[in-house]
Amino acid sequence: MSDSIQHECGVALLRLRKDAAYYERKYETRSYGFQKVALMLEKQHNRGQDGAGLACLHLRPGQGRPCYDLEKSVASLPLADLIARCGRRLSEDPLAFRGEVFLGHLRYATFGRHDLAACHPFVRDSAFLDRLLLLAGNFNLTDTRALSEALVASGHHLPSAADGAIILQCLTHALERERERYGTMRGLAPILRAAASRFDGAFVLCGTTGQGDAFALRDANGIRPAYYYVDDEVAVVASERPAIQAAFDRPTGEVNELPPGKALLIHADGAVELADCLDPAPRRACVFERIYFSRANDAEIHAERKHLGHALVPQVVRALGGDLGNAFVSYIPNSAQVCFHGLLEALLAVALNDGRTVRFGQVAVKDAKFRTFIADAEARKGLAMHVYDVTYGLVRPGSDTLVVLDDSIVRGTTMRSAILPVLDRLGPKRILVASSAPPILYPDCYGIDMATLHELVAFNALVDCLPEGALEEAYAEARRQLELPAERQTNVLRTLYAQVPLPTLIGAIARRLRPEGLRAKLDIVFQTLGDLRRCCPNHTGDWYFTGDYPTPGGVRVVNRALVNYMEHRDERAY
C-alpha cells in the first residue's frame, strides 16, 4: 500500500502442557517456551511498529518470587529490543521467562500514547492468584465511554480511559462479581460472557489468571482474526496462522481458525476446550486483512490476493483500449506484489491468446533504508517523495501507458506527493493506477486508523461532486441521528454517496490524486465490490466500501465522523 495506515495489533498465547523436564530432554533447551513465543512474535512483527510486550506466568513460582515475568519496549525497534531485554533476563536468572504460560503482544497504535503504560500485556495485580489477571489483545471498541460510565457507577476508579485498561477493568469486575456470588470461580467462560457481551467493536482477547487458567476470546462477528493449534505438548493462539505454522512446523490444515464468539479455554491442569461465550452474530470478518494487512504467506490469503489481481484484468484491458503493446505493467511495493502476480498471469493469458506479449517489471522501488529525522515540516515534505525511486529504461517515453497496481487507496497522500511525481519522470504518455480494492468511502472504527473523514480521498472527492446544500442537510440529519440509541441510527453518509454515480466519483478521485505539474494523463480503475466478494468469499466485513457496519457502534461512529467534519473537529469519532 502506498499510504501508511495503522492497523490492528498482534497477539501470541502459548501454554506448555508438559513439565519443564520434558522440553529440556526432548529439545535440549530450558527456554523452549520463550523461543517459540519469540518466533511467533517475530513472524507477526508487521503488527508491532509502536511497542511490544511479553509476560511469562509460573504455575509453581515458590514463595518469595514473583509469579510472572514481564518486559515491554517502546524503542524504535520494539520487538528486537524486547527480545534482547528478555535474553538478558534469561542469562542472569535461571528461572526468568521459563514458566508455563506465555503471553506476547505487538502494538500498532491507532490512537493514544506511545509509552510503556500503553503496551500490553496489561496486569491486574493481586496477592490472590485467582484474582491476578494478565491481558493482551487485538481490539478496538466503539463504546468505551459507556463502559467507563458503567464502571464508575459501580464504584470503580479508572486510572486510564484507554480501551485496554477499560477491558481489563470489565474482566476483573466480572471476576469479582463471580466470586461474590458463588464464593469461587466456576470457570472462565461465564466471566468472559458477563464482561464481553457488553462490548461493541472488534476484539481478540488473550489472557491468563495467576492460577494458570488461560483464554483466547474472539468477537461474535469474527472481525479480528485469530488461529489456534493444540497437541499434547502445547496449546497456542496467534493473530496469523503462518506464525503458528512457522513456530511449530505444522501444515495449514492443522492450524484452525478460532470461531467467532467462542473462547479457547486452557485450564490450569492443561486441559483445553472450546466454549460458547457470546451470542451468535453474522460473520463479518474484516476483508482488509485479506487485501492488505495480513502476511501473504498464508495459503488462503495468497490465493485470494492473486484472485484479486485476476479480477482486475477486464477493467485494465478496457482502460487500455486493448493496446497491450504500448503498456508496461508494474506495481507499488511491497504489499501489492502477490496481487500483481495474479494480474500478470491473467494478462499474459489474454495476450497469448492473440499472439501478443506483455511487458512488465518493477518500476517503483521503495528505498527501505531512506529515513529523515528533520523537524522542519517543509524540508521533510521536500524529501518525502524520495522514499520511492524508479527503474529507468523500462518505460518508453511518450508512447507507453504505465499500469501500476496498488492494493488500495485510502488517503492518497503518498500517491499524490511521492509516487506519481516519481513515475512521471519516466515520461509515460499515461499512468493507469489499478486498485485491488474498491474505493474506500467510509471511516473504520474496528482497528484501521481512518476514523476521520477529511483524510479519505474518496470522501473529499464526494464533497467536490455534491449538489449545493446536500452536505448541510446530511449534517443536520446526522446530528438528529446521534440523539438516538446506536441500534436505531442509520448511516447518513450513505445518502450522500447515493447522490453521486460511481464513475463520476472515480473521476473526482483521479483529479484529487493528480499532483500539480504531472505531465502524463492519469486514470484510475478500482476493483468492483462484486469481484471483491467473489475473491474473498469468507470475509464479508466490507463496511469500508459499503457503509454496512457489523455493530451498532459503527453506525454511530460514521454519523459522528460526519458531524466532526462539518464542525471542523479533527478528533476521534468514538
XYZ file of C-alpha atoms in Angstrom:
574
model
C 0.000 0.000 0.000
C 1.282 3.442 -0.856
C -0.462 5.048 2.128
C 0.973 4.229 5.525
C -2.022 3.167 7.581
C -2.091 1.807 11.077
C -3.987 -1.305 11.780
C -4.594 -3.842 14.474
C -2.108 -5.375 16.873
C -0.873 -8.950 17.112
C -1.093 -11.464 19.942
C 0.582 -14.739 20.802
C -0.541 -17.040 23.613
C 1.380 -20.216 24.419
C 0.695 -22.799 27.114
C 3.187 -25.613 27.696
C 1.175 -28.702 28.565
C 4.024 -30.839 29.957
C 6.571 -30.285 32.695
C 9.811 -28.405 32.052
C 11.951 -31.539 32.137
C 10.098 -32.928 29.114
C 11.058 -29.974 26.858
C 14.608 -29.868 28.165
C 15.024 -33.565 27.475
C 13.381 -33.566 24.020
C 14.516 -30.187 22.660
C 17.745 -29.793 24.668
C 16.854 -26.327 25.938
C 15.391 -24.863 29.094
C 13.970 -21.940 27.095
C 11.667 -23.818 24.717
C 8.585 -21.737 25.536
C 10.380 -18.418 25.244
C 11.957 -19.389 21.931
C 8.606 -20.396 20.446
C 6.665 -17.322 21.545
C 9.508 -15.047 20.410
C 9.391 -16.699 16.994
C 5.618 -16.222 16.770
C 6.041 -12.548 17.593
C 8.780 -12.183 15.004
C 6.558 -13.768 12.340
C 3.905 -11.140 13.135
C 6.172 -8.118 13.519
C 4.220 -6.297 10.784
C 1.676 -5.770 13.592
C 4.088 -4.155 16.034
C 5.596 -0.869 14.923
C 4.963 1.015 18.170
C 5.534 -1.389 21.030
C 5.994 -4.968 22.156
C 5.493 -6.876 25.375
C 5.881 -10.358 26.809
C 4.689 -11.933 30.052
C 5.516 -15.368 31.391
C 3.474 -16.972 34.164
C 4.957 -19.530 36.533
C 2.433 -22.035 37.850
C 4.656 -23.040 40.768
C 6.801 -19.959 41.450
C 7.704 -20.673 45.057
C 7.264 -18.223 47.910
C 9.338 -15.067 47.790
C 9.383 -14.936 43.999
C 7.003 -13.159 41.578
C 4.611 -15.499 39.814
C 5.142 -13.760 36.472
C 7.917 -12.083 34.485
C 7.100 -9.056 32.344
C 9.043 -6.982 29.836
C 7.847 -4.237 27.489
C 9.503 -1.961 24.961
C 8.643 1.173 23.001
C 12.115 1.510 21.470
C 12.494 2.420 17.811
C 12.696 -1.322 17.080
C 10.486 -2.544 19.915
C 10.412 -6.268 19.156
C 14.176 -6.553 18.791
C 14.629 -4.564 21.988
C 12.061 -6.710 23.813
C 13.749 -9.965 22.850
C 17.129 -8.542 23.862
C 15.734 -7.491 27.237
C 14.243 -10.922 27.851
C 17.504 -12.536 26.703
C 19.444 -10.622 29.323
C 16.969 -11.721 31.991
C 17.349 -15.328 30.849
C 21.134 -15.174 31.147
C 21.033 -13.552 34.592
C 18.231 -15.549 36.211
C 17.843 -19.335 35.767
C 14.057 -19.076 36.242
C 13.198 -15.907 34.306
C 10.853 -16.482 31.340
C 10.929 -20.232 31.959
C 7.340 -20.662 33.086
C 4.357 -22.461 31.582
C 2.131 -19.690 30.138
C 3.463 -17.051 27.733
C 1.512 -14.006 26.583
C 3.057 -11.814 23.888
C 1.826 -8.693 22.176
C 2.790 -6.424 19.297
C 1.317 -2.927 19.392
C 0.401 -0.917 16.319
C -1.183 2.191 17.799
C -4.171 3.764 16.077
C -4.705 6.427 18.709
C -3.327 7.153 22.123
C 0.026 7.250 23.832
C 3.210 5.581 22.723
C 4.669 4.884 26.155
C 5.156 1.701 28.180
C 1.873 2.173 30.038
C 0.024 1.755 26.739
C 1.820 -1.511 25.895
C 0.300 -4.913 26.545
C 0.188 -7.210 28.424
C -1.827 -5.300 30.999
C -1.732 -6.570 34.583
C -4.283 -6.576 37.359
C -2.058 -7.485 40.284
C -3.207 -9.329 43.375
C -1.654 -11.462 46.072
C -4.512 -13.915 45.401
C -3.571 -15.871 42.299
C -7.175 -16.410 41.247
C -7.663 -12.620 41.168
C -4.478 -11.753 39.291
C -5.068 -11.233 35.569
C -2.740 -10.708 32.605
C -4.383 -9.439 29.414
C -3.290 -8.715 25.850
C -5.403 -8.244 22.784
C -6.107 -7.029 19.310
C -9.132 -4.802 19.715
C -10.928 -1.533 19.156
C -14.213 -0.796 20.902
C -16.768 1.855 19.929
C -18.456 2.068 23.343
C -15.603 2.723 25.760
C -17.340 5.831 27.079
C -20.460 3.887 28.068
C -18.361 1.098 29.582
C -16.373 3.645 31.594
C -19.529 5.275 32.917
C -20.927 1.911 33.985
C -17.696 1.014 35.805
C -17.565 4.359 37.604
C -21.214 3.983 38.604
C -20.376 0.607 40.165
C -17.652 2.174 42.310
C -14.520 1.713 40.198
C -11.795 4.286 39.773
C -10.355 4.265 36.238
C -6.743 5.482 36.080
C -6.870 5.304 32.270
C -9.521 5.808 29.573
C -7.711 3.561 27.072
C -9.553 0.581 25.604
C -7.159 -1.911 27.173
C -7.495 -0.528 30.669
C -11.277 -0.491 30.417
C -11.431 -4.057 29.088
C -9.161 -5.196 31.925
C -11.419 -3.470 34.457
C -14.523 -5.059 32.913
C -12.994 -8.528 33.110
C -11.781 -8.117 36.680
C -15.158 -6.666 37.678
C -16.857 -9.760 36.255
C -14.342 -11.959 38.072
C -15.041 -10.195 41.373
C -18.795 -10.470 40.905
C -18.394 -14.181 40.211
C -16.536 -14.704 43.461
C -19.039 -12.607 45.435
C -21.984 -14.528 44.029
C -20.624 -18.077 44.171
C -17.702 -17.887 46.585
C -15.361 -19.266 43.936
C -14.610 -19.024 40.239
C -16.736 -21.544 38.329
C -14.559 -21.153 35.270
C -13.579 -18.502 32.757
C -16.495 -18.951 30.363
C -19.161 -17.204 32.498
C -16.735 -14.414 33.385
C -15.853 -13.781 29.739
C -19.525 -13.905 28.798
C -20.536 -11.429 31.512
C -17.855 -8.907 30.515
C -17.599 -9.211 26.731
C -21.313 -9.414 25.957
C -21.380 -5.642 26.554
C -18.510 -4.839 24.171
C -19.344 -3.168 20.850
C -16.465 -3.466 18.426
C -13.819 -5.870 17.263
C -11.593 -7.911 19.538
C -9.442 -10.917 20.159
C -8.659 -11.054 23.878
C -5.976 -13.313 25.322
C -5.091 -13.661 28.954
C -4.430 -15.785 31.979
C -5.187 -15.747 35.680
C -2.420 -16.179 38.205
C -3.580 -19.754 38.725
C -2.891 -20.574 35.066
C -6.391 -20.570 33.580
C -5.725 -19.064 30.138
C -8.112 -17.984 27.392
C -8.482 -16.502 23.921
C -11.853 -14.953 23.033
C -12.924 -13.696 19.580
C -15.693 -11.178 18.921
C -19.068 -12.559 17.819
C -18.773 -11.177 14.275
C -15.260 -12.545 13.864
C -13.992 -9.136 12.743
C -10.462 -9.572 14.047
C -8.502 -12.728 13.118
C -7.328 -15.496 15.455
C -5.944 -19.004 14.905
C -5.060 -21.832 17.271
C -3.212 -25.127 17.402
C -3.284 -27.800 20.104
C -1.321 -31.016 20.559
C -0.133 -32.968 23.585
C 2.800 -30.559 24.103
C 1.338 -27.097 23.517
C -1.805 -25.030 23.134
C -1.181 -21.875 21.131
C -3.096 -18.891 19.722
C -1.889 -16.173 17.326
C -3.324 -13.438 15.132
C -1.880 -15.036 11.999
C -1.835 -18.695 11.017
C 1.645 -18.715 9.377
C 3.179 -17.594 12.683
C 1.979 -20.824 14.303
C 2.964 -22.873 11.256
C 6.497 -21.458 11.297
C 6.990 -21.890 15.049
C 5.715 -25.468 15.230
C 6.239 -26.708 11.648
C 2.565 -27.506 11.098
C 0.679 -27.744 7.782
C -2.158 -25.335 7.050
C -4.885 -27.873 7.801
C -3.732 -28.409 11.385
C -3.977 -24.754 12.419
C -7.615 -23.820 12.985
C -9.450 -20.520 12.921
C -10.883 -19.594 16.308
C -14.662 -19.473 15.680
C -16.390 -16.113 16.259
C -17.980 -15.769 19.673
C -16.060 -18.708 21.105
C -13.223 -18.878 23.588
C -10.353 -21.325 23.606
C -10.022 -22.153 27.309
C -6.814 -23.681 28.619
C -7.361 -24.834 32.173
C -4.738 -24.752 34.891
C -4.250 -28.510 34.534
C -3.572 -28.135 30.791
C -6.967 -29.383 29.570
C -8.306 -27.492 26.535
C -11.867 -26.765 25.428
C -13.780 -24.509 23.060
C -16.601 -22.704 24.864
C -19.519 -20.625 23.622
C -19.207 -17.197 25.204
C -21.102 -14.737 23.001
C -24.466 -14.913 21.269
C -24.237 -15.844 17.576
C -23.979 -12.921 15.141
C -23.489 -12.647 11.371
C -19.913 -13.393 10.378
C -18.233 -10.156 9.253
C -14.525 -10.968 9.190
C -12.501 -7.955 8.055
C -11.763 -8.133 4.324
C -8.984 -5.540 4.631
C -6.960 -8.268 6.348
C -7.019 -10.192 3.099
C -6.415 -7.232 0.796
C -3.545 -5.668 2.633
C -2.529 -6.293 6.192
C -2.016 -9.982 6.949
C 1.081 -11.615 5.554
C 0.561 -13.216 2.178
C 2.420 -16.413 3.078
C -0.856 -17.735 4.452
C -2.018 -20.170 1.767
C -5.577 -18.833 1.603
C -4.573 -15.159 1.674
C -2.003 -15.741 -1.053
C -4.627 -17.333 -3.300
C -7.169 -14.589 -2.590
C -4.753 -11.794 -3.434
C -3.898 -13.473 -6.706
C -7.611 -13.757 -7.473
C -7.956 -10.012 -6.810
C -5.316 -9.419 -9.465
C -7.062 -11.758 -11.918
C -10.354 -9.944 -11.397
C -8.890 -6.561 -12.392
C -7.783 -7.688 -15.852
C -11.021 -6.963 -17.790
C -11.062 -3.382 -16.448
C -7.378 -2.868 -17.198
C -7.708 -4.202 -20.748
C -10.731 -1.971 -21.383
C -8.929 1.055 -19.961
C -6.014 0.317 -22.323
C -8.354 0.006 -25.294
C -6.852 -3.441 -25.825
C -3.463 -1.885 -26.649
C -1.179 -4.146 -24.618
C 1.718 -3.465 -26.976
C 2.061 0.096 -25.667
C 1.629 -0.772 -21.992
C 4.147 -1.513 -19.269
C 2.736 -3.249 -16.189
C 4.111 -2.858 -12.664
C 3.062 -2.376 -9.024
C 3.618 -0.263 -5.925
C 5.816 -2.197 -3.475
C 5.539 -4.184 -1.367
C 2.158 -5.499 -0.254
C 0.682 -5.398 -3.783
C 3.246 -7.865 -5.112
C 1.174 -11.045 -4.829
C -1.866 -9.338 -6.353
C 0.408 -8.178 -9.191
C 1.373 -11.787 -9.866
C -2.300 -12.615 -10.328
C -2.843 -9.597 -12.591
C 0.195 -10.534 -14.659
C -0.807 -14.188 -15.014
C -4.230 -13.234 -16.341
C -2.851 -10.520 -18.642
C -0.326 -12.959 -20.105
C -3.135 -15.430 -20.781
C -5.104 -12.726 -22.614
C -2.052 -11.698 -24.653
C -1.010 -15.248 -25.564
C -4.467 -15.965 -26.961
C -3.837 -13.239 -29.545
C -0.140 -13.929 -30.044
C 0.874 -10.779 -28.158
C 3.244 -10.183 -25.277
C 3.054 -8.211 -22.030
C 5.939 -6.059 -20.902
C 6.314 -5.954 -17.135
C 8.769 -5.320 -14.336
C 9.367 -3.426 -11.111
C 9.287 0.256 -11.917
C 8.704 1.702 -8.419
C 11.353 0.815 -5.857
C 10.835 1.576 -2.186
C 14.047 2.680 -0.541
C 13.598 0.987 2.840
C 16.845 2.498 4.179
C 15.799 6.080 3.481
C 14.976 7.911 6.685
C 14.515 11.571 7.532
C 14.765 12.944 11.017
C 14.234 16.565 10.015
C 11.954 18.537 12.316
C 11.115 21.248 9.793
C 7.877 20.259 8.037
C 8.708 21.939 4.714
C 12.120 20.299 4.492
C 10.620 16.930 5.380
C 7.929 17.352 2.701
C 10.580 18.002 0.072
C 12.364 14.767 0.893
C 9.269 12.539 1.259
C 8.992 11.689 -2.435
C 12.473 10.201 -2.399
C 11.303 7.273 -0.294
C 10.477 5.853 -3.740
C 12.839 5.518 -6.677
C 12.246 4.199 -10.202
C 13.881 1.774 -12.591
C 14.949 3.654 -15.698
C 14.862 2.337 -19.256
C 11.766 0.131 -18.969
C 9.037 2.588 -19.947
C 9.152 4.078 -23.468
C 8.750 7.832 -23.072
C 5.904 9.450 -24.935
C 4.225 6.222 -26.084
C 3.701 3.836 -23.162
C 0.844 3.646 -20.705
C 2.356 2.752 -17.333
C -0.020 0.473 -15.424
C 0.736 0.441 -11.683
C -1.148 -1.787 -9.266
C -1.739 -0.713 -5.676
C -3.696 -2.796 -3.183
C -5.893 0.114 -2.067
C -6.101 3.889 -1.963
C -7.021 5.358 1.416
C -5.764 8.884 1.890
C -3.928 9.156 -1.425
C -1.290 11.465 0.048
C 1.683 9.234 -0.745
C 0.339 8.510 -4.215
C -0.066 12.201 -4.942
C 3.057 13.593 -3.268
C 5.600 10.820 -3.829
C 4.669 8.033 -6.229
C 3.068 9.805 -9.185
C 5.690 12.579 -9.417
C 8.476 9.988 -9.455
C 6.740 7.784 -12.038
C 6.160 10.829 -14.216
C 9.929 11.246 -14.533
C 9.934 8.190 -16.800
C 7.900 10.094 -19.370
C 4.894 7.777 -19.833
C 2.132 9.060 -22.074
C -0.395 7.926 -19.472
C -0.424 6.455 -15.967
C -3.175 3.968 -15.137
C -3.465 3.229 -11.410
C -5.307 -0.024 -10.660
C -6.561 -0.587 -7.105
C -7.183 -4.153 -5.958
C -9.817 -2.777 -3.543
C -12.930 -0.735 -4.284
C -12.897 2.956 -3.294
C -12.707 3.354 0.487
C -15.741 5.519 1.191
C -16.416 5.132 4.918
C -14.359 5.500 8.096
C -13.322 2.499 10.138
C -13.585 2.077 13.892
C -12.528 -1.558 14.349
C -8.768 -1.270 14.016
C -7.608 0.668 10.967
C -6.616 4.257 11.584
C -9.090 6.010 9.288
C -11.812 7.295 11.565
C -11.781 10.897 10.298
C -13.484 11.737 7.012
C -11.211 14.552 5.888
C -8.368 12.040 5.454
C -10.259 9.840 2.970
C -9.576 10.916 -0.609
C -12.891 9.364 -1.729
C -14.859 11.497 0.735
C -13.081 14.658 -0.368
C -13.902 13.724 -3.957
C -17.535 13.226 -2.917
C -17.652 16.739 -1.491
C -16.396 18.028 -4.835
C -19.372 16.414 -6.606
C -22.301 17.049 -4.264
C -25.077 19.486 -5.185
C -25.279 22.684 -3.162
C -26.841 22.208 0.264
C -26.591 18.391 0.307
C -23.780 18.315 2.858
C -25.583 20.709 5.194
C -28.765 18.631 5.052
C -26.829 15.458 5.852
C -25.069 17.218 8.740
C -28.405 18.227 10.277
C -29.699 14.680 9.890
C -26.530 13.200 11.412
C -26.985 15.409 14.463
C -30.565 14.147 14.802
C -29.398 10.551 14.442
C -26.834 10.959 17.213
C -29.625 11.737 19.648
C -30.965 8.189 19.109
C -29.600 4.973 20.639
C -26.876 3.454 18.453
C -29.027 0.477 17.458
C -31.673 2.808 15.990
C -29.347 5.035 13.994
C -28.951 4.892 10.215
C -25.850 5.700 8.182
C -26.384 9.262 6.922
C -23.234 9.238 4.797
C -24.769 6.578 2.576
C -27.400 9.066 1.425
C -24.642 11.388 0.206
C -22.794 8.722 -1.784
C -26.105 7.679 -3.361
C -26.306 11.135 -4.977
C -23.082 10.704 -6.993
C -22.688 7.993 -9.685
C -19.626 5.817 -9.128
C -17.890 6.767 -12.443
C -18.292 10.443 -11.519
C -16.808 9.793 -8.079
C -13.840 7.871 -9.534
C -13.139 10.746 -11.918
C -13.146 13.141 -8.977
C -10.762 10.858 -7.045
C -8.379 10.913 -10.015
C -8.464 14.716 -10.042
C -7.771 14.779 -6.315
C -4.798 12.436 -6.733
C -3.272 14.313 -9.664
C -0.233 16.276 -8.437
C 0.492 19.715 -9.775
C 2.764 19.567 -12.806
C 2.054 15.931 -13.721
C 2.688 15.592 -17.466
C 1.145 12.174 -18.019
C -2.576 11.637 -18.353
C -3.916 9.964 -15.170
C -6.705 7.398 -14.885
C -7.792 5.039 -12.104
C -9.638 1.740 -12.092
C -10.979 0.191 -8.896
C -11.940 -3.377 -8.052
C -15.682 -3.889 -8.164
C -17.480 -4.849 -4.977
C -18.864 -7.963 -6.670
C -15.406 -9.159 -7.677
C -14.046 -8.431 -4.188
C -16.727 -10.642 -2.670
C -16.029 -13.432 -5.133
C -12.300 -13.288 -4.396
C -12.699 -13.190 -0.586
C -15.962 -15.093 -0.017
C -15.441 -15.805 3.681
C -14.573 -12.238 4.654
C -17.675 -10.127 4.304
C -16.559 -7.274 6.587
C -16.666 -4.703 3.783
C -18.003 -1.624 5.616
C -15.083 0.435 4.258
C -16.706 0.225 0.835
C -20.403 -0.227 1.621
C -21.077 1.528 4.926
C -22.661 -1.705 6.178
C -21.195 -1.763 9.677
C -21.302 -5.014 11.674
C -22.203 -3.417 15.020
C -24.452 -0.507 16.046
C -21.415 1.377 17.270
C -20.068 1.566 13.748
C -23.144 3.438 12.530
C -22.851 5.865 15.420
C -19.176 6.428 14.556
C -19.847 7.294 10.899
C -22.534 9.808 11.893
C -20.231 11.320 14.493
C -17.426 11.486 11.900
C -19.666 13.486 9.574
C -20.608 15.878 12.374
C -16.939 16.270 13.326
C -16.071 17.055 9.708
C -18.736 19.731 9.414
C -17.730 21.245 12.768
C -14.018 21.172 11.826
C -13.155 18.833 14.684
C -10.081 16.762 13.936
C -10.780 14.214 16.635
C -11.622 10.576 17.169
C -15.246 9.763 16.323
C -15.599 7.168 19.105
